[in-house]
Short mmCIF file of C-alpha atoms and ligand atoms in Angstrom, two decimals:
data_model
loop_
_atom_site.label_atom_id
_atom_site.label_comp_id
_atom_site.label_asym_id
_atom_site.label_seq_id
_atom_site.Cartn_x
_atom_site.Cartn_y
_atom_site.Cartn_z
CA MET A 1 -20.11 -51.01 -21.56
CA SER A 2 -18.41 -53.24 -18.83
CA ASN A 3 -20.95 -55.34 -16.82
CA LEU A 4 -18.25 -56.33 -14.34
CA SER A 5 -18.78 -52.88 -12.86
CA PHE A 6 -22.40 -54.24 -11.61
CA ALA A 7 -20.89 -57.50 -10.16
CA THR A 8 -19.05 -56.15 -7.23
CA GLN A 9 -17.78 -59.04 -4.84
CA TYR A 10 -17.89 -62.68 -3.90
CA ARG A 11 -19.30 -63.79 -0.77
CA CYS A 12 -18.43 -67.25 0.53
CA THR A 13 -21.69 -69.20 1.50
CA LYS A 14 -19.69 -70.91 4.30
CA CYS A 15 -17.70 -68.30 6.27
CA ASN A 16 -19.36 -65.01 4.83
CA LYS A 17 -16.12 -63.58 3.79
CA THR A 18 -16.04 -61.20 0.84
CA TYR A 19 -13.64 -60.97 -2.11
CA SER A 20 -13.49 -58.48 -4.86
CA ILE A 21 -14.94 -59.51 -8.08
CA LYS A 22 -11.67 -58.77 -9.51
CA GLU A 23 -9.65 -61.63 -7.70
CA ASP A 24 -9.02 -64.71 -9.90
CA ILE A 25 -10.76 -67.31 -7.67
CA LEU A 26 -13.53 -69.90 -8.29
CA VAL A 27 -13.90 -71.06 -4.58
CA CYS A 28 -13.41 -69.23 -1.04
CA PRO A 29 -9.51 -69.40 -0.72
CA GLU A 30 -9.74 -70.52 3.11
CA CYS A 31 -12.72 -72.86 2.84
CA LEU A 32 -11.65 -74.51 -0.57
CA ASP A 33 -14.40 -76.62 -2.20
CA ASP A 34 -16.91 -76.27 0.55
CA GLY A 35 -16.56 -72.65 0.42
CA ILE A 36 -18.90 -72.04 -2.58
CA LEU A 37 -18.85 -68.34 -3.67
CA ASP A 38 -22.13 -66.21 -4.40
CA ILE A 39 -21.55 -63.21 -6.82
CA GLU A 40 -23.23 -59.91 -5.34
CA TYR A 41 -24.28 -56.89 -7.58
CA ASP A 42 -24.62 -53.15 -7.11
CA TYR A 43 -28.46 -53.20 -7.27
CA ASN A 44 -28.53 -49.50 -7.15
CA LYS A 45 -26.80 -49.01 -10.61
CA ILE A 46 -28.62 -51.65 -12.05
CA LYS A 47 -31.93 -50.22 -11.15
CA LYS A 48 -31.08 -47.14 -13.31
CA ILE A 49 -30.78 -49.23 -16.24
CA MET A 50 -33.42 -52.15 -15.76
CA ASP A 51 -36.76 -50.24 -15.37
CA ASN A 52 -39.92 -51.05 -17.05
CA ASP A 53 -38.82 -49.21 -20.36
CA TYR A 54 -35.72 -51.54 -20.34
CA PHE A 55 -37.76 -54.75 -20.85
CA LYS A 56 -40.34 -53.26 -23.43
CA ASN A 57 -37.60 -52.20 -25.62
CA ASN A 58 -35.24 -55.06 -25.55
CA LYS A 59 -35.14 -57.02 -28.45
CA GLU A 60 -32.73 -59.63 -27.37
CA LEU A 61 -34.14 -62.89 -27.10
CA SER A 62 -31.64 -64.57 -25.23
CA ILE A 63 -30.15 -64.81 -21.82
CA TRP A 64 -28.12 -61.70 -22.73
CA ARG A 65 -31.42 -59.78 -22.39
CA TYR A 66 -30.22 -59.61 -18.82
CA LEU A 67 -26.71 -58.82 -19.25
CA PRO A 68 -26.63 -56.15 -16.62
CA LEU A 69 -27.37 -59.02 -13.94
CA LEU A 70 -24.67 -61.20 -15.50
CA PRO A 71 -20.72 -61.23 -14.34
CA VAL A 72 -19.64 -61.26 -18.03
CA GLU A 73 -18.41 -58.59 -20.33
CA GLU A 74 -20.34 -57.89 -23.33
CA THR A 75 -17.61 -58.08 -25.89
CA TYR A 76 -17.72 -61.99 -25.67
CA THR A 77 -21.29 -62.49 -25.71
CA LYS A 78 -21.78 -61.34 -29.37
CA ASN A 79 -21.13 -64.94 -31.22
CA THR A 80 -22.73 -67.35 -28.75
CA LEU A 81 -25.24 -69.97 -29.51
CA ARG A 82 -29.05 -68.51 -28.72
CA VAL A 83 -29.34 -69.70 -25.21
CA GLY A 84 -32.52 -69.07 -23.26
CA TRP A 85 -35.89 -67.31 -23.97
CA THR A 86 -37.54 -70.55 -24.33
CA PRO A 87 -41.36 -70.86 -24.05
CA LEU A 88 -43.61 -70.69 -20.84
CA TYR A 89 -46.69 -72.67 -21.80
CA ASN A 90 -50.02 -71.91 -20.12
CA SER A 91 -51.56 -75.12 -19.57
CA GLN A 92 -55.26 -75.70 -19.82
CA THR A 93 -55.66 -79.51 -19.54
CA LEU A 94 -53.18 -80.27 -16.50
CA ARG A 95 -54.44 -77.14 -14.88
CA ASP A 96 -57.95 -78.38 -14.83
CA GLU A 97 -57.01 -82.01 -14.14
CA PHE A 98 -55.15 -80.80 -11.06
CA ASN A 99 -57.25 -78.07 -10.00
CA VAL A 100 -55.10 -75.39 -9.52
CA LYS A 101 -55.50 -71.58 -10.46
CA ALA A 102 -52.82 -71.40 -13.25
CA LEU A 103 -50.06 -73.96 -14.45
CA TYR A 104 -47.29 -73.02 -16.43
CA PHE A 105 -44.37 -75.20 -18.28
CA LYS A 106 -41.14 -73.48 -18.96
CA ASP A 107 -39.62 -76.10 -21.53
CA GLU A 108 -36.18 -75.68 -21.25
CA GLY A 109 -35.51 -78.75 -23.71
CA LEU A 110 -35.92 -75.89 -26.48
CA ASN A 111 -32.31 -74.64 -25.52
CA PRO A 112 -29.65 -75.10 -28.27
CA THR A 113 -28.48 -78.40 -26.72
CA GLN A 114 -31.80 -79.34 -25.17
CA SER A 115 -31.49 -78.60 -21.68
CA LEU A 116 -31.25 -75.96 -18.94
CA LYS A 117 -27.53 -76.63 -18.66
CA ASP A 118 -26.79 -74.27 -21.75
CA ARG A 119 -27.45 -71.22 -19.63
CA ALA A 120 -24.46 -72.17 -17.35
CA SER A 121 -22.28 -73.70 -20.38
CA VAL A 122 -22.57 -70.46 -22.16
CA ILE A 123 -21.21 -68.44 -19.24
CA ALA A 124 -18.45 -70.81 -18.65
CA CYS A 125 -17.24 -70.33 -22.18
CA VAL A 126 -17.48 -66.56 -21.94
CA LYS A 127 -15.59 -66.53 -19.06
CA ALA A 128 -12.64 -68.91 -20.66
CA LEU A 129 -12.71 -66.35 -23.37
CA GLU A 130 -12.30 -63.52 -20.94
CA LYS A 131 -9.28 -65.13 -19.42
CA LYS A 132 -7.87 -66.02 -22.72
CA GLN A 133 -8.22 -69.83 -22.02
CA LYS A 134 -8.59 -71.99 -25.32
CA ILE A 135 -9.55 -75.16 -23.54
CA ILE A 136 -12.37 -76.06 -21.26
CA SER A 137 -12.76 -79.27 -19.39
CA CYS A 138 -15.23 -81.20 -17.24
CA SER A 139 -16.12 -84.68 -16.28
CA SER A 140 -19.79 -85.70 -16.58
CA THR A 141 -22.13 -88.14 -18.08
CA GLY A 142 -24.94 -85.99 -19.05
CA ASN A 143 -26.13 -82.68 -20.05
CA ALA A 144 -23.48 -80.55 -18.48
CA ALA A 145 -20.97 -82.33 -20.87
CA SER A 146 -23.10 -82.18 -24.23
CA SER A 147 -24.08 -78.53 -23.29
CA LEU A 148 -20.51 -77.41 -22.79
CA ALA A 149 -19.23 -79.28 -26.07
CA GLY A 150 -21.97 -77.37 -27.94
CA ASN A 151 -21.53 -73.92 -26.75
CA ALA A 152 -17.65 -74.26 -26.99
CA ALA A 153 -17.92 -75.44 -30.48
CA LYS A 154 -19.47 -72.11 -31.36
CA LEU A 155 -17.01 -70.08 -29.77
CA GLY A 156 -14.07 -71.81 -31.33
CA LEU A 157 -13.08 -73.29 -27.89
CA GLU A 158 -11.79 -76.77 -27.40
CA THR A 159 -13.43 -79.20 -24.88
CA VAL A 160 -11.87 -82.31 -23.15
CA ILE A 161 -14.56 -84.14 -21.65
CA PHE A 162 -13.97 -87.04 -19.22
CA VAL A 163 -16.83 -89.92 -19.05
CA PRO A 164 -17.15 -93.03 -17.16
CA LYS A 165 -16.98 -96.32 -18.90
CA ARG A 166 -20.92 -96.86 -18.57
CA ALA A 167 -21.93 -93.48 -20.28
CA PRO A 168 -24.86 -93.83 -22.13
CA ILE A 169 -24.20 -93.72 -26.03
CA GLY A 170 -27.00 -91.13 -26.83
CA LYS A 171 -25.13 -88.40 -24.97
CA LEU A 172 -21.82 -89.49 -26.13
CA THR A 173 -22.88 -88.96 -29.65
CA GLN A 174 -24.06 -85.57 -28.87
CA LEU A 175 -20.52 -84.71 -27.37
CA MET A 176 -18.77 -86.24 -30.46
CA VAL A 177 -20.65 -84.47 -33.05
CA PHE A 178 -19.57 -81.09 -31.28
CA GLY A 179 -15.90 -82.23 -31.95
CA SER A 180 -15.06 -82.68 -28.29
CA THR A 181 -12.00 -84.50 -27.14
CA LEU A 182 -13.78 -87.41 -25.31
CA ILE A 183 -11.80 -89.40 -22.80
CA LYS A 184 -13.90 -92.58 -21.83
CA VAL A 185 -12.25 -93.76 -18.83
CA ASN A 186 -12.05 -97.32 -17.71
CA GLY A 187 -13.95 -96.80 -14.50
CA ASP A 188 -16.65 -95.30 -12.59
CA TYR A 189 -17.94 -91.51 -12.72
CA LYS A 190 -15.24 -91.16 -9.66
CA ALA A 191 -12.53 -92.36 -11.58
CA ALA A 192 -13.31 -90.15 -14.36
CA TYR A 193 -13.80 -87.30 -11.95
CA ASN A 194 -10.35 -87.88 -10.59
CA LEU A 195 -8.76 -88.18 -13.76
CA SER A 196 -9.92 -84.93 -15.20
CA LYS A 197 -8.95 -83.04 -12.03
CA GLU A 198 -5.44 -84.17 -12.42
CA ALA A 199 -5.33 -83.44 -15.93
CA ILE A 200 -6.90 -79.98 -15.27
CA ASP A 201 -4.34 -78.96 -12.74
CA HIS A 202 -1.60 -80.47 -15.03
CA TYR A 203 -2.47 -78.66 -18.15
CA GLY A 204 -4.24 -75.66 -16.56
CA TRP A 205 -7.51 -75.77 -18.54
CA TYR A 206 -10.58 -74.00 -17.46
CA ASN A 207 -12.66 -75.85 -15.04
CA ARG A 208 -16.39 -75.95 -15.99
CA ASN A 209 -17.77 -77.58 -12.70
CA ALA A 210 -21.22 -76.08 -12.34
CA ALA A 211 -21.31 -76.64 -8.50
CA ILE A 212 -17.96 -74.98 -7.71
CA ASN A 213 -17.83 -72.05 -10.40
CA PRO A 214 -20.05 -69.33 -9.12
CA ASN A 215 -20.56 -67.88 -12.31
CA LEU A 216 -22.74 -70.89 -13.59
CA VAL A 217 -25.44 -70.32 -11.03
CA GLU A 218 -25.58 -66.93 -12.42
CA GLY A 219 -26.20 -68.37 -15.85
CA LYS A 220 -28.92 -70.68 -14.51
CA LYS A 221 -30.56 -67.80 -12.72
CA THR A 222 -31.92 -66.45 -16.15
CA VAL A 223 -34.52 -69.07 -16.03
CA ALA A 224 -36.30 -67.08 -13.15
CA LEU A 225 -35.79 -63.94 -14.76
CA GLU A 226 -37.48 -65.14 -17.87
CA ILE A 227 -40.45 -66.81 -15.86
CA ALA A 228 -40.99 -63.56 -13.95
CA GLU A 229 -40.89 -61.49 -17.14
CA GLN A 230 -43.02 -63.76 -19.14
CA LEU A 231 -45.65 -63.27 -16.33
CA ASN A 232 -45.25 -59.43 -16.47
CA PHE A 233 -43.37 -59.72 -13.13
CA LYS A 234 -46.45 -61.27 -11.50
CA VAL A 235 -44.61 -64.25 -10.10
CA PRO A 236 -46.41 -67.41 -9.60
CA ASP A 237 -46.89 -68.84 -6.05
CA TRP A 238 -44.78 -71.80 -6.66
CA VAL A 239 -41.82 -72.66 -9.03
CA VAL A 240 -41.04 -76.35 -9.38
CA THR A 241 -37.53 -77.71 -10.18
CA SER A 242 -35.68 -80.98 -9.94
CA VAL A 243 -32.57 -81.14 -7.80
CA GLY A 244 -29.12 -82.84 -8.43
CA ASP A 245 -26.01 -80.81 -7.44
CA GLY A 246 -28.36 -77.93 -6.37
CA CYS A 247 -27.22 -75.31 -8.68
CA THR A 248 -30.40 -75.06 -10.61
CA ILE A 249 -32.58 -74.60 -7.66
CA GLY A 250 -29.98 -72.24 -6.20
CA GLY A 251 -30.14 -70.33 -9.54
CA VAL A 252 -33.77 -70.02 -9.44
CA TYR A 253 -33.58 -68.65 -6.17
CA LYS A 254 -30.95 -65.95 -7.11
CA GLY A 255 -33.01 -64.87 -10.02
CA PHE A 256 -36.12 -63.97 -8.16
CA TYR A 257 -33.82 -62.51 -5.55
CA ASP A 258 -32.47 -60.27 -7.94
CA LEU A 259 -35.75 -59.01 -9.07
CA GLN A 260 -37.07 -58.48 -5.70
CA GLN A 261 -33.80 -56.27 -4.89
CA LEU A 262 -34.48 -54.36 -8.05
CA GLY A 263 -38.09 -53.71 -6.95
CA LEU A 264 -39.27 -55.51 -10.08
CA ILE A 265 -41.29 -58.16 -8.19
CA GLU A 266 -43.23 -57.91 -4.69
CA HIS A 267 -42.48 -61.09 -3.35
CA LEU A 268 -40.46 -64.36 -3.97
CA PRO A 269 -42.41 -67.43 -5.01
CA LYS A 270 -42.06 -70.40 -3.05
CA ILE A 271 -39.49 -72.89 -4.39
CA LEU A 272 -40.43 -76.60 -4.56
CA GLY A 273 -37.52 -79.07 -4.87
CA VAL A 274 -38.12 -82.21 -6.29
CA GLN A 275 -35.69 -85.39 -5.71
CA SER A 276 -35.94 -88.99 -6.76
CA GLU A 277 -36.68 -91.54 -4.02
CA GLY A 278 -33.54 -93.48 -4.93
CA CYS A 279 -31.26 -90.58 -4.40
CA SER A 280 -32.64 -87.79 -2.12
CA PRO A 281 -29.79 -86.28 0.12
CA PHE A 282 -31.52 -82.95 -0.04
CA TYR A 283 -34.71 -84.01 0.94
CA ASP A 284 -33.48 -85.96 3.78
CA ALA A 285 -31.33 -83.28 4.97
CA PHE A 286 -34.17 -80.69 4.92
CA TYR A 287 -36.51 -82.88 6.70
CA GLU A 288 -34.20 -84.20 9.50
CA ASN A 289 -32.65 -80.60 9.67
CA ARG A 290 -29.18 -81.73 9.49
CA ALA A 291 -26.26 -81.67 6.95
CA LEU A 292 -26.30 -83.51 3.82
CA GLU A 293 -24.99 -87.00 3.70
CA GLU A 294 -23.68 -89.25 0.83
CA THR A 295 -26.50 -91.35 -0.61
CA ASP A 296 -26.85 -94.06 -3.32
CA GLU A 297 -27.77 -93.00 -6.68
CA ASN A 298 -30.59 -95.34 -7.59
CA THR A 299 -32.94 -93.59 -10.13
CA ILE A 300 -34.05 -93.68 -13.50
CA ALA A 301 -33.50 -89.75 -13.63
CA ASP A 302 -29.73 -89.87 -14.23
CA SER A 303 -29.45 -85.95 -14.40
CA ILE A 304 -30.44 -85.63 -10.60
CA ALA A 305 -28.68 -88.77 -9.45
CA VAL A 306 -26.09 -86.96 -7.44
CA GLY A 307 -25.08 -88.97 -4.32
CA ILE A 308 -22.97 -86.23 -3.20
CA PRO A 309 -24.22 -82.84 -4.17
CA ARG A 310 -21.50 -80.13 -4.53
CA ASN A 311 -23.87 -77.19 -3.73
CA PRO A 312 -25.38 -78.01 -0.54
CA ILE A 313 -25.93 -74.66 1.04
CA LYS A 314 -27.59 -72.94 -1.95
CA GLY A 315 -29.69 -76.13 -2.45
CA ILE A 316 -31.21 -75.85 0.98
CA GLN A 317 -31.59 -71.91 1.22
CA ALA A 318 -33.48 -71.56 -2.08
CA VAL A 319 -36.20 -73.72 -0.37
CA LYS A 320 -35.78 -72.35 3.24
CA LYS A 321 -35.65 -68.63 2.16
CA THR A 322 -38.81 -68.68 0.11
CA ASP A 323 -40.92 -71.01 2.51
CA GLY A 324 -41.08 -73.73 0.19
CA THR A 325 -40.20 -77.41 0.43
CA TYR A 326 -38.82 -80.50 -0.81
CA VAL A 327 -40.65 -83.75 -2.15
CA LYS A 328 -39.25 -86.87 -3.59
CA VAL A 329 -41.00 -89.01 -6.16
CA SER A 330 -40.60 -92.51 -7.27
CA ASP A 331 -39.22 -93.92 -10.85
CA ASN A 332 -42.87 -94.87 -11.54
CA GLU A 333 -44.30 -91.47 -10.77
CA ILE A 334 -41.58 -89.92 -12.95
CA MET A 335 -42.34 -92.21 -15.87
CA ASP A 336 -45.99 -91.66 -15.54
CA SER A 337 -45.40 -88.02 -15.43
CA MET A 338 -43.48 -88.13 -18.67
CA LYS A 339 -46.30 -89.83 -20.45
CA LEU A 340 -48.95 -87.29 -19.02
CA LEU A 341 -46.79 -84.35 -20.14
CA GLY A 342 -46.50 -85.66 -23.86
CA GLU A 343 -50.13 -86.83 -24.13
CA LYS A 344 -51.76 -83.56 -22.65
CA GLU A 345 -49.16 -80.88 -23.14
CA GLY A 346 -47.07 -82.10 -26.32
CA ILE A 347 -43.81 -81.84 -24.28
CA PHE A 348 -41.30 -84.50 -24.20
CA ALA A 349 -39.19 -84.48 -21.12
CA GLU A 350 -36.17 -86.46 -19.81
CA PRO A 351 -36.89 -88.24 -16.77
CA ALA A 352 -35.18 -85.70 -14.62
CA ALA A 353 -37.40 -83.11 -16.27
CA ALA A 354 -40.55 -85.15 -15.68
CA ALA A 355 -39.77 -85.42 -12.37
CA CYS A 356 -40.52 -81.72 -11.83
CA LEU A 357 -43.91 -82.72 -13.18
CA ALA A 358 -44.33 -85.62 -10.68
CA GLY A 359 -43.15 -83.30 -7.72
CA PHE A 360 -45.95 -80.89 -8.45
CA ILE A 361 -48.50 -83.59 -8.76
CA LYS A 362 -47.27 -85.07 -5.17
CA ALA A 363 -47.24 -81.64 -3.54
CA ARG A 364 -50.92 -80.86 -4.96
CA ARG A 365 -52.09 -84.21 -3.69
CA LYS A 366 -50.69 -83.64 -0.52
CA ASN A 367 -52.00 -80.04 -0.05
CA ILE A 368 -48.84 -78.52 0.09
CA ILE A 369 -49.91 -76.68 -3.28
CA ASN A 370 -53.47 -75.44 -3.09
CA LYS A 371 -56.33 -74.85 -5.52
CA ASP A 372 -55.74 -71.07 -5.52
CA ASP A 373 -52.30 -71.41 -6.12
CA SER A 374 -50.40 -70.64 -9.44
CA ILE A 375 -47.21 -72.74 -10.50
CA ALA A 376 -44.58 -72.65 -12.95
CA VAL A 377 -43.13 -75.98 -13.38
CA ILE A 378 -39.59 -75.97 -15.02
CA ILE A 379 -39.17 -78.83 -17.73
CA THR A 380 -35.23 -79.04 -17.23
CA GLY A 381 -34.34 -81.28 -20.28
CA ASN A 382 -35.69 -82.89 -23.40
CA GLY A 383 -36.66 -86.58 -23.67
CA LEU A 384 -34.86 -87.33 -26.91
CA LYS A 385 -31.67 -87.46 -24.70
CA ASP A 386 -33.00 -90.65 -23.29
CA THR A 387 -35.40 -92.81 -25.55
CA LYS A 388 -34.26 -96.03 -23.99
CA ASN A 389 -36.14 -95.29 -20.89
CA ALA A 390 -39.13 -93.34 -22.54
CA LEU A 391 -39.58 -96.65 -24.67
CA LYS A 392 -40.17 -98.56 -21.34
CA VAL A 393 -43.28 -96.80 -20.36
CA ILE A 394 -44.60 -96.09 -24.02
CA GLY A 395 -43.78 -99.62 -25.23
CA GLU A 396 -42.33 -100.65 -28.75
CA PRO A 397 -44.24 -99.52 -31.81
CA ILE A 398 -46.32 -102.32 -33.52
CA LEU A 399 -45.52 -103.57 -37.02
CA LEU A 400 -48.29 -104.13 -39.49
CA ASP A 401 -48.69 -105.47 -42.88
CA ALA A 402 -49.52 -102.97 -45.44
CA ASN A 403 -53.19 -103.83 -46.21
CA LEU A 404 -56.25 -102.19 -44.91
CA LYS A 405 -58.06 -105.27 -43.54
CA ASP A 406 -55.10 -105.53 -41.02
CA LEU A 407 -55.36 -101.81 -40.34
CA ILE A 408 -59.12 -101.72 -39.60
CA GLN A 409 -58.68 -104.62 -37.18
CA TYR A 410 -55.82 -103.19 -35.41
CA ILE A 411 -57.57 -99.59 -35.16
CA GLU A 412 -61.16 -101.06 -34.13
CA ARG A 413 -59.54 -103.52 -31.61
CA GLY A 414 -58.82 -100.40 -29.61
CA ASP A 415 -55.70 -101.45 -27.76
CA LYS A 416 -53.26 -99.43 -30.05
CA LYS A 417 -51.03 -98.68 -27.19
C1 LIG B 501 -28.54 -80.80 -14.24
C2 LIG B 501 -30.05 -81.17 -14.44
C3 LIG B 501 -30.80 -80.94 -13.24
C4 LIG B 501 -30.54 -80.48 -11.87
O1 LIG B 501 -29.70 -79.51 -11.70
P1 LIG B 501 -28.58 -79.33 -10.44
O2 LIG B 501 -27.89 -77.96 -10.69
O3 LIG B 501 -27.63 -80.48 -10.63
O4 LIG B 501 -29.14 -79.41 -9.15
C5 LIG B 501 -32.21 -81.27 -13.41
N1 LIG B 501 -32.70 -81.62 -14.71
C6 LIG B 501 -31.83 -81.80 -15.65
C7 LIG B 501 -32.28 -82.16 -17.07
C8 LIG B 501 -30.34 -81.59 -15.62
O5 LIG B 501 -29.63 -81.81 -16.70
ZN1 LIG B 502 -15.11 -69.30 3.24
#
C-alpha cells in the first residue's frame, strides 16, 4: 500500500499556493525559507480506512499505527526504532493538588532517545531512504541531534551533526555512542548552523531541519493522535506543550485537526503554549498581536531557548485556531515543577519538559484553566539528559560513614534533603 496517495499536496502557510506532493521541495519555491509548507490529505479516502474498528484491531504500538495520516511509504517503516505509543498517565496527586477535573501526563521521555523529537527524526530518516540518500545532516545542540543520530543508526544511515563549542557533554555523548560524525565548531550556534548549511549544499546531504521540512511536523502530530486515542477520542479541554521553534505545538494542532476532519473527535482541545521568561518570542508576539521578533536566549530550558523561531506561523495558529493561549514561566518555576513532577508522579523531566507543568500551574492560578477542565500535559523530554541542572534544585547527595549510629542521627534529624 502506498500512503502517498493520501497526502495530496503542499500548501504554503505564507502565500497559500499549493504544490503537488510529488514535487521535490521542502519550502515554498517562491517564499523560500519563510514559506513553510503544510501537508494536506485526502480525508475522504482515509475515512474509509480509519474507522473505529481500525483502532480496535490495530496491533502496531508505534507511530506507524497512524500510517494513513503520515506522508511516508510503508516499505521503509519496517525496520525503524520503536517511536511513540508512550504512556498517558492519569494523575491523582497533582490533579487533586491543583483542583481540576482530570490531569494527564504524556511521558515523551520514554521514546527511544528520550524525547518527543524521535517522532520527527524517524520520519526524516524514512524520507531520506525514500530519496535514496545515505547521509543526513543537521546542526543542533540538543534533542534533535541525538534523536536523529539514534534513529539513523538503526536504519544504516550516516549522520553528520554540527554543534557549537559550548554544547553540553551529556548530549554529545549520546551522539557519539550512536556513531554520528560529530563536527564541533569553534564558535556559537550560528557559526555551526552556517557551516552545516554550506556543507549540506556542497555535499547534497538530506537536511533534517524540523522547522523547514514539513514532513517533520507530521511526525510530531502523532503525539496528539495518541492522546486522543488513549482517551477514547474524548479529547481533554486543554493540551499543554512548551514552545521553541514552534514545530511541536504546530504538530499538536495538526494531529487534532486531522482527527476532527475524519470525524473522530467533536472539537479541538484548547492548546496552551508555554515559553520561558528569558526567551519568549511567541508569547510576546501573541499578546502584542504582531510578528515575531528576535529575542535573547536566556533560560535554563535549553531545548526551548530559540531566539529566532523558524516556524512562527504554525506556532501562533495552533493557539489562535483552538482558542488557546500562551503563558511564560521563570526558571525557578521550571525547576520547582521538575521537583514536583518527580516527587508526586515519578516522572523525571528535563527543564523544557518541566516547563509544561509550570505552564499548566500558571494557567490554573490565573484561572485560564478552570476546576471543571481536563488537561493533558506533554512531558517533552527526559531529565537524564541534563542532570547538572537537576542537581541544582535537588542538591548533592550526602556521604555517610557506614555505621548505624550516624545513619539514625541522619534520618532522625529530618533534614535529609
Ligand atoms: C524541541 C523541544 C521542545 C520544543 O519543540 P519546538 O518544535 O522547538 O517548538 C520542547 N521540549 C523539548 C524537550 C524539546 O526537545
Ligand atoms: Zn509561498
